[in-house]
Amino acid sequence: MLVRRFWATIPDVDTTHEPTPERFQLGSAAAEAYEAQFVPALFAQWVAPLLDLAGVRAGQRVLDVACGTGVVARAAADRTGREADVIGVDLNEAMLAVARRIRPGIGWQASDVTDLPFPGGTFDAVLCQMALMFFPDRHAAMAEIARVVAPGGVAAIAVPASLDDQEAFAPFVELASAQAGPAAAALLSTYFTCGDLDELTRLASAAGLHDVASRTITGRYRFGSIDAAVTTEVESTPLIDRIDTQVYQRIRDGARELWQPFVTPTGALDAPFTAHLVVGRKPR
Ligand SMILES: C[S@@+](CC[C@H](N)C(=O)[O-])C[C@H]1O[C@@H](n2cnc3c(N)ncnc32)[C@H](O)[C@@H]1O
């Protein structure tokens, strides 16, 4: 309940429709840390379920929207069997540079989700993992995603569930937001603003997608220690530019206490993190 009350005090929170200034833009060092730390600890686990839900298979043309450092596109290329049939697009050049270095054979392009540089109906599957919440106009973004799906093809998205469903993360967001002030609070709150499954389903339907289906998966937020998790949470995200060293230390101290229930006997952090996956098909 505390989190709910706290939320109510922050503007730009908990809406699918209103603009948010948060676009998760990183510099080169943070993009490298994102790929090295955050992807294996959190983002990689949703990739296989997302590709399964979308039915990605050999011979398909696949687009990864807001691809970041490319974890979804790489796995898609492994399934389709041809890197040349997979494209990743993202706003952020630092993320794209990491993606290009790791897998140069995939087509990596700078693009905003609302202005994709492809003719309508280009892709059998369009995927978007952990990024919808950063799109200022989510209806326009979903419409553009649906536009580039081929008739009979699919669009599939993955997003964090609402903060009310995040047993471990809700108290951390509350702590960090209280310590770090409005700019950090706005960022942390944004992560969870697409987490209402009914709204997500309506968003997909409003974009003209049919047979909308979903999966909710409680995965793991796993790091070698609480400190390692805090370091990644700050240094692999735009938070690094928004807090000073004192605030960083206070967040670290607070996290050591509040995440104690999720520490394993070896000192690792192993906490639940819930995500929604939604897929819809473009009519033939
Ligand atoms: C949390 S990362 C997720 C990256 C990747 N999909 C993954 O699963 O690791 C969010 C990404 O969304 C991108 N992004 C934010 N707004 C965007 C927009 N309007 N168009 C394209 N990409 C955008 C950011 O640059 C960032 O790389």
Tab-separated table of C-alpha atoms and ligand atoms in Angstrom:
chain	number	residue	atom	x	y	z
A	1	MET	CA	0.000	0.000	0.000
A	2	LEU	CA	2.866	2.309	0.775
A	3	VAL	CA	4.013	2.018	-2.814
A	4	ARG	CA	0.575	2.822	-4.151
A	5	ARG	CA	0.376	5.997	-2.073
A	6	PHE	CA	3.880	6.955	-3.075
A	7	TRP	CA	2.981	6.502	-6.729
A	8	ALA	CA	0.131	8.911	-6.479
A	9	THR	CA	2.573	11.706	-5.699
A	10	ILE	CA	4.610	11.282	-8.882
A	11	PRO	CA	3.461	12.859	-12.135
A	12	ASP	CA	3.665	10.974	-15.451
A	13	VAL	CA	3.071	7.652	-13.734
A	14	ASP	CA	0.682	4.833	-14.449
A	15	THR	CA	-0.739	5.906	-17.744
A	16	THR	CA	-0.667	4.272	-21.131
A	17	HIS	CA	-1.631	7.442	-22.906
A	18	GLU	CA	0.261	10.410	-21.570
A	19	PRO	CA	3.744	11.296	-22.736
A	20	THR	CA	6.758	10.443	-20.638
A	21	PRO	CA	10.186	11.967	-21.133
A	22	GLU	CA	11.954	8.713	-20.271
A	23	ARG	CA	13.631	7.044	-23.247
A	24	PHE	CA	16.318	5.006	-21.477
A	25	GLN	CA	19.175	6.694	-23.309
A	26	LEU	CA	22.678	5.505	-22.368
A	27	GLY	CA	26.271	6.451	-23.158
A	28	SER	CA	28.898	3.967	-24.348
A	29	ALA	CA	30.121	2.777	-20.940
A	30	ALA	CA	26.594	2.221	-19.651
A	31	ALA	CA	25.627	0.404	-22.865
A	32	GLU	CA	28.589	-1.955	-22.446
A	33	ALA	CA	27.650	-2.530	-18.787
A	34	TYR	CA	24.039	-3.099	-19.825
A	35	GLU	CA	25.098	-5.913	-22.171
A	36	ALA	CA	27.663	-7.424	-19.780
A	37	GLN	CA	25.636	-7.245	-16.555
A	38	PHE	CA	21.977	-6.486	-17.090
A	39	VAL	CA	21.266	-8.684	-20.087
A	40	PRO	CA	22.442	-11.946	-18.462
A	41	ALA	CA	21.004	-11.063	-15.041
A	42	LEU	CA	17.520	-10.102	-16.217
A	43	PHE	CA	16.684	-9.479	-19.862
A	44	ALA	CA	17.980	-12.716	-21.427
A	45	GLN	CA	15.409	-14.868	-19.649
A	46	TRP	CA	12.395	-13.413	-21.484
A	47	VAL	CA	13.863	-13.946	-24.955
A	48	ALA	CA	13.037	-17.633	-25.514
A	49	PRO	CA	9.472	-17.312	-24.179
A	50	LEU	CA	8.933	-14.227	-26.371
A	51	LEU	CA	10.221	-16.014	-29.494
A	52	ASP	CA	8.104	-19.065	-28.607
A	53	LEU	CA	4.979	-16.932	-28.168
A	54	ALA	CA	5.656	-15.271	-31.525
A	55	GLY	CA	6.373	-18.652	-33.145
A	56	VAL	CA	9.657	-17.442	-34.654
A	57	ARG	CA	11.076	-20.165	-36.885
A	58	ALA	CA	13.411	-20.907	-39.778
A	59	GLY	CA	13.029	-18.766	-42.873
A	60	GLN	CA	11.132	-15.888	-41.251
A	61	ARG	CA	11.924	-12.171	-41.513
A	62	VAL	CA	12.103	-10.673	-38.028
A	63	LEU	CA	12.323	-7.120	-36.678
A	64	ASP	CA	13.493	-6.380	-33.112
A	65	VAL	CA	12.168	-2.931	-32.151
A	66	ALA	CA	14.114	-0.984	-29.486
A	67	CYS	CA	16.662	-3.766	-29.733
A	68	GLY	CA	19.154	-2.229	-27.305
A	69	THR	CA	22.341	-4.299	-27.455
A	70	GLY	CA	20.486	-6.930	-29.473
A	71	VAL	CA	19.735	-9.910	-27.233
A	72	VAL	CA	16.365	-10.614	-28.892
A	73	ALA	CA	17.595	-10.129	-32.459
A	74	ARG	CA	20.558	-12.461	-31.883
A	75	ALA	CA	18.310	-15.250	-30.613
A	76	ALA	CA	15.872	-14.624	-33.466
A	77	ALA	CA	18.710	-14.995	-35.989
A	78	ASP	CA	19.694	-18.292	-34.375
A	79	ARG	CA	16.130	-19.518	-34.964
A	80	THR	CA	15.538	-18.144	-38.455
A	81	GLY	CA	18.911	-19.454	-39.617
A	82	ARG	CA	19.773	-16.302	-41.598
A	83	GLU	CA	21.184	-13.182	-39.946
A	84	ALA	CA	20.343	-11.196	-43.061
A	85	ASP	CA	16.624	-11.781	-42.392
A	86	VAL	CA	16.801	-10.132	-38.967
A	87	ILE	CA	16.920	-6.393	-38.282
A	88	GLY	CA	17.260	-4.559	-34.983
A	89	VAL	CA	16.303	-0.897	-34.632
A	90	ASP	CA	16.908	1.441	-31.705
A	91	LEU	CA	17.112	5.144	-30.978
A	92	ASN	CA	20.407	4.819	-29.147
A	93	GLU	CA	23.689	4.723	-31.056
A	94	ALA	CA	25.664	3.479	-28.035
A	95	MET	CA	23.390	0.431	-27.724
A	96	LEU	CA	23.589	-0.182	-31.482
A	97	ALA	CA	27.399	-0.002	-31.410
A	98	VAL	CA	27.494	-2.862	-28.886
A	99	ALA	CA	24.960	-4.829	-30.938
A	100	ARG	CA	27.032	-4.385	-34.135
A	101	ARG	CA	30.247	-5.440	-32.414
A	102	ILE	CA	28.717	-8.668	-31.054
A	103	ARG	CA	26.796	-9.728	-34.188
A	104	PRO	CA	27.791	-7.739	-37.274
A	105	GLY	CA	25.774	-9.930	-39.665
A	106	ILE	CA	22.421	-8.703	-38.370
A	107	GLY	CA	21.069	-5.438	-39.813
A	108	TRP	CA	21.258	-2.791	-37.056
A	109	GLN	CA	19.626	0.560	-37.772
A	110	ALA	CA	18.954	3.768	-35.884
A	111	SER	CA	15.227	4.477	-35.873
A	112	ASP	CA	12.399	5.733	-33.708
A	113	VAL	CA	9.640	3.185	-33.198
A	114	THR	CA	7.050	5.625	-34.506
A	115	ASP	CA	8.828	6.048	-37.856
A	116	LEU	CA	10.150	2.635	-38.896
A	117	PRO	CA	12.067	2.781	-42.196
A	118	PHE	CA	10.318	-0.226	-43.782
A	119	PRO	CA	7.387	-0.687	-46.145
A	120	GLY	CA	4.163	-2.016	-44.640
A	121	GLY	CA	3.997	-5.802	-44.256
A	122	THR	CA	7.768	-6.405	-44.309
A	123	PHE	CA	8.194	-8.804	-41.366
A	124	ASP	CA	6.740	-12.155	-40.308
A	125	ALA	CA	7.398	-11.281	-36.674
A	126	VAL	CA	8.022	-7.935	-34.972
A	127	LEU	CA	9.316	-8.206	-31.419
A	128	CYS	CA	9.762	-5.565	-28.750
A	129	GLN	CA	11.218	-6.491	-25.387
A	130	MET	CA	11.270	-4.255	-22.287
A	131	ALA	CA	10.875	-0.982	-24.161
A	132	LEU	CA	7.189	-0.133	-24.705
A	133	MET	CA	7.155	1.891	-21.479
A	134	PHE	CA	9.751	4.272	-22.944
A	135	PHE	CA	7.650	5.181	-25.992
A	136	PRO	CA	5.933	8.530	-25.426
A	137	ASP	CA	2.938	7.631	-27.622
A	138	ARG	CA	2.307	3.932	-27.136
A	139	HIS	CA	-0.718	3.820	-29.427
A	140	ALA	CA	1.302	5.352	-32.266
A	141	ALA	CA	4.155	2.946	-31.519
A	142	MET	CA	1.909	-0.130	-31.579
A	143	ALA	CA	0.231	1.078	-34.772
A	144	GLU	CA	3.642	1.478	-36.428
A	145	ILE	CA	4.752	-1.952	-35.201
A	146	ALA	CA	1.546	-3.489	-36.596
A	147	ARG	CA	2.029	-1.645	-39.912
A	148	VAL	CA	5.306	-3.420	-40.680
A	149	VAL	CA	3.931	-6.897	-39.796
A	150	ALA	CA	3.074	-8.985	-42.855
A	151	PRO	CA	-0.525	-10.199	-43.227
A	152	GLY	CA	-0.761	-13.348	-41.104
A	153	GLY	CA	2.387	-12.376	-39.183
A	154	VAL	CA	2.659	-11.421	-35.518
A	155	ALA	CA	3.788	-8.689	-33.177
A	156	ALA	CA	4.932	-9.685	-29.694
A	157	ILE	CA	5.968	-7.506	-26.784
A	158	ALA	CA	7.387	-8.093	-23.315
A	159	VAL	CA	7.157	-5.579	-20.470
A	160	PRO	CA	7.613	-5.617	-16.694
A	161	ALA	CA	4.383	-6.208	-14.799
A	162	SER	CA	3.037	-3.396	-12.630
A	163	LEU	CA	4.907	-2.436	-9.509
A	164	ASP	CA	2.099	-3.846	-7.403
A	165	ASP	CA	3.082	-7.279	-8.751
A	166	GLN	CA	6.819	-6.838	-8.027
A	167	GLU	CA	7.424	-8.144	-4.523
A	168	ALA	CA	11.159	-7.399	-4.535
A	169	PHE	CA	11.301	-4.403	-6.817
A	170	ALA	CA	8.496	-2.277	-5.359
A	171	PRO	CA	10.344	-1.543	-2.099
A	172	PHE	CA	13.584	-0.868	-4.005
A	173	VAL	CA	11.885	1.649	-6.280
A	174	GLU	CA	10.341	3.300	-3.271
A	175	LEU	CA	13.711	3.516	-1.539
A	176	ALA	CA	15.659	4.747	-4.543
A	177	SER	CA	12.990	7.245	-5.545
A	178	ALA	CA	12.797	8.682	-2.049
A	179	GLN	CA	16.598	9.017	-1.879
A	180	ALA	CA	17.264	10.246	-5.373
A	181	GLY	CA	14.650	12.888	-6.114
A	182	PRO	CA	12.177	13.482	-8.963
A	183	ALA	CA	14.422	12.773	-11.985
A	184	ALA	CA	15.395	9.363	-10.689
A	185	ALA	CA	11.878	8.684	-9.417
A	186	ALA	CA	10.439	9.399	-12.866
A	187	LEU	CA	12.861	6.942	-14.463
A	188	LEU	CA	12.259	4.160	-11.949
A	189	SER	CA	8.515	4.588	-12.113
A	190	THR	CA	8.526	4.452	-15.904
A	191	TYR	CA	9.853	0.875	-15.932
A	192	PHE	CA	6.510	-0.409	-14.644
A	193	THR	CA	4.003	1.824	-16.392
A	194	CYS	CA	2.960	-0.703	-19.046
A	195	GLY	CA	2.342	-3.483	-16.570
A	196	ASP	CA	-1.448	-3.648	-16.709
A	197	LEU	CA	-2.251	-6.723	-18.780
A	198	ASP	CA	-5.764	-5.597	-19.731
A	199	GLU	CA	-4.400	-2.294	-21.034
A	200	LEU	CA	-1.703	-4.105	-22.975
A	201	THR	CA	-4.263	-6.376	-24.571
A	202	ARG	CA	-6.428	-3.394	-25.514
A	203	LEU	CA	-3.386	-1.619	-26.943
A	204	ALA	CA	-2.624	-4.593	-29.223
A	205	SER	CA	-6.259	-4.862	-30.323
A	206	ALA	CA	-6.475	-1.121	-30.983
A	207	ALA	CA	-3.487	-1.494	-33.330
A	208	GLY	CA	-5.566	-3.924	-35.416
A	209	LEU	CA	-4.014	-7.137	-34.124
A	210	HIS	CA	-6.258	-10.192	-33.706
A	211	ASP	CA	-6.102	-13.370	-31.609
A	212	VAL	CA	-4.337	-11.426	-28.853
A	213	ALA	CA	-2.855	-13.802	-26.279
A	214	SER	CA	-0.563	-13.371	-23.306
A	215	ARG	CA	1.705	-15.077	-20.801
A	216	THR	CA	2.679	-13.763	-17.413
A	217	ILE	CA	5.997	-15.127	-16.200
A	218	THR	CA	7.602	-14.607	-12.832
A	219	GLY	CA	11.293	-14.893	-13.559
A	220	ARG	CA	14.355	-14.146	-11.469
A	221	TYR	CA	16.370	-11.003	-10.842
A	222	ARG	CA	19.711	-12.671	-10.104
A	223	PHE	CA	23.030	-11.086	-9.207
A	224	GLY	CA	26.137	-12.297	-7.391
A	225	SER	CA	25.288	-9.982	-4.489
A	226	ILE	CA	22.988	-7.125	-3.524
A	227	ASP	CA	25.841	-4.714	-4.207
A	228	ALA	CA	26.272	-6.098	-7.715
A	229	ALA	CA	22.562	-5.596	-8.356
A	230	VAL	CA	22.650	-1.989	-7.159
A	231	THR	CA	25.739	-1.270	-9.240
A	232	THR	CA	24.003	-2.596	-12.351
A	233	GLU	CA	20.732	-0.847	-11.544
A	234	VAL	CA	22.590	2.467	-11.370
A	235	GLU	CA	25.531	2.152	-13.769
A	236	SER	CA	23.727	0.314	-16.595
A	237	THR	CA	20.840	2.763	-16.694
A	238	PRO	CA	20.319	6.523	-17.065
A	239	LEU	CA	20.283	6.681	-13.240
A	240	ILE	CA	24.065	7.025	-13.313
A	241	ASP	CA	23.685	10.582	-14.636
A	242	ARG	CA	21.038	11.581	-12.086
A	243	ILE	CA	22.499	10.821	-8.675
A	244	ASP	CA	25.596	11.872	-6.756
A	245	THR	CA	27.891	9.584	-4.752
A	246	GLN	CA	26.109	10.223	-1.441
A	247	VAL	CA	22.734	9.258	-2.880
A	248	TYR	CA	24.309	6.226	-4.578
A	249	GLN	CA	25.695	5.087	-1.199
A	250	ARG	CA	22.350	5.612	0.552
A	251	ILE	CA	20.584	3.530	-2.101
A	252	ARG	CA	23.221	0.816	-1.667
A	253	ASP	CA	22.816	0.818	2.130
A	254	GLY	CA	19.031	0.699	1.894
A	255	ALA	CA	19.078	-2.117	-0.665
A	256	ARG	CA	21.348	-4.227	1.576
A	257	GLU	CA	18.600	-4.131	4.172
A	258	LEU	CA	15.438	-4.430	2.112
A	259	TRP	CA	16.683	-7.179	-0.222
A	260	GLN	CA	18.017	-9.311	2.649
A	261	PRO	CA	15.042	-11.736	2.403
A	262	PHE	CA	16.132	-12.575	-1.171
A	263	VAL	CA	19.780	-13.357	-0.374
A	264	THR	CA	20.809	-16.988	-0.816
A	265	PRO	CA	23.179	-18.833	1.565
A	266	THR	CA	26.050	-18.027	-0.829
A	267	GLY	CA	25.331	-14.287	-0.642
A	268	ALA	CA	23.729	-13.997	-4.087
A	269	LEU	CA	20.577	-11.970	-4.740
A	270	ASP	CA	17.791	-14.119	-6.156
A	271	ALA	CA	14.544	-12.157	-6.281
A	272	PRO	CA	11.313	-12.528	-8.285
A	273	PHE	CA	10.581	-10.257	-11.246
A	274	THR	CA	7.306	-10.576	-13.151
A	275	ALA	CA	6.809	-9.757	-16.826
A	276	HIS	CA	3.878	-9.835	-19.227
A	277	LEU	CA	4.289	-11.131	-22.784
A	278	VAL	CA	1.589	-10.255	-25.315
A	279	VAL	CA	1.215	-11.413	-28.927
A	280	GLY	CA	-1.270	-10.510	-31.652
A	281	ARG	CA	-1.712	-11.548	-35.265
A	282	LYS	CA	-2.240	-9.247	-38.236
A	283	PRO	CA	-5.222	-10.385	-40.273
A	284	ARG	CA	-4.509	-11.804	-43.762
B	1	LIG	C1	15.596	-1.430	-21.430
B	1	LIG	S1	16.203	-1.272	-23.051
B	1	LIG	C2	15.657	-2.806	-23.791
B	1	LIG	C3	16.571	-3.222	-24.905
B	1	LIG	C4	16.364	-4.629	-25.478
B	1	LIG	N1	15.061	-4.761	-26.120
B	1	LIG	C5	16.578	-5.694	-24.442
B	1	LIG	O1	15.668	-6.495	-24.197
B	1	LIG	O2	17.683	-5.754	-23.861
B	1	LIG	C6	15.112	-0.085	-23.801
B	1	LIG	C7	15.556	0.370	-25.192
B	1	LIG	O3	14.510	1.156	-25.779
B	1	LIG	C8	15.129	2.086	-26.655
B	1	LIG	N2	14.160	3.122	-27.028
B	1	LIG	C9	13.556	3.994	-26.193
B	1	LIG	N3	12.704	4.773	-26.888
B	1	LIG	C10	12.760	4.377	-28.179
B	1	LIG	C11	12.092	4.805	-29.364
B	1	LIG	N4	11.198	5.792	-29.348
B	1	LIG	N5	12.369	4.168	-30.524
B	1	LIG	C12	13.296	3.155	-30.560
B	1	LIG	N6	13.956	2.723	-29.454
B	1	LIG	C13	13.687	3.314	-28.278
B	1	LIG	C14	16.298	2.579	-25.830
B	1	LIG	O4	17.253	3.256	-26.619
B	1	LIG	C15	16.785	1.267	-25.206
B	1	LIG	O5	17.798	0.671	-25.993
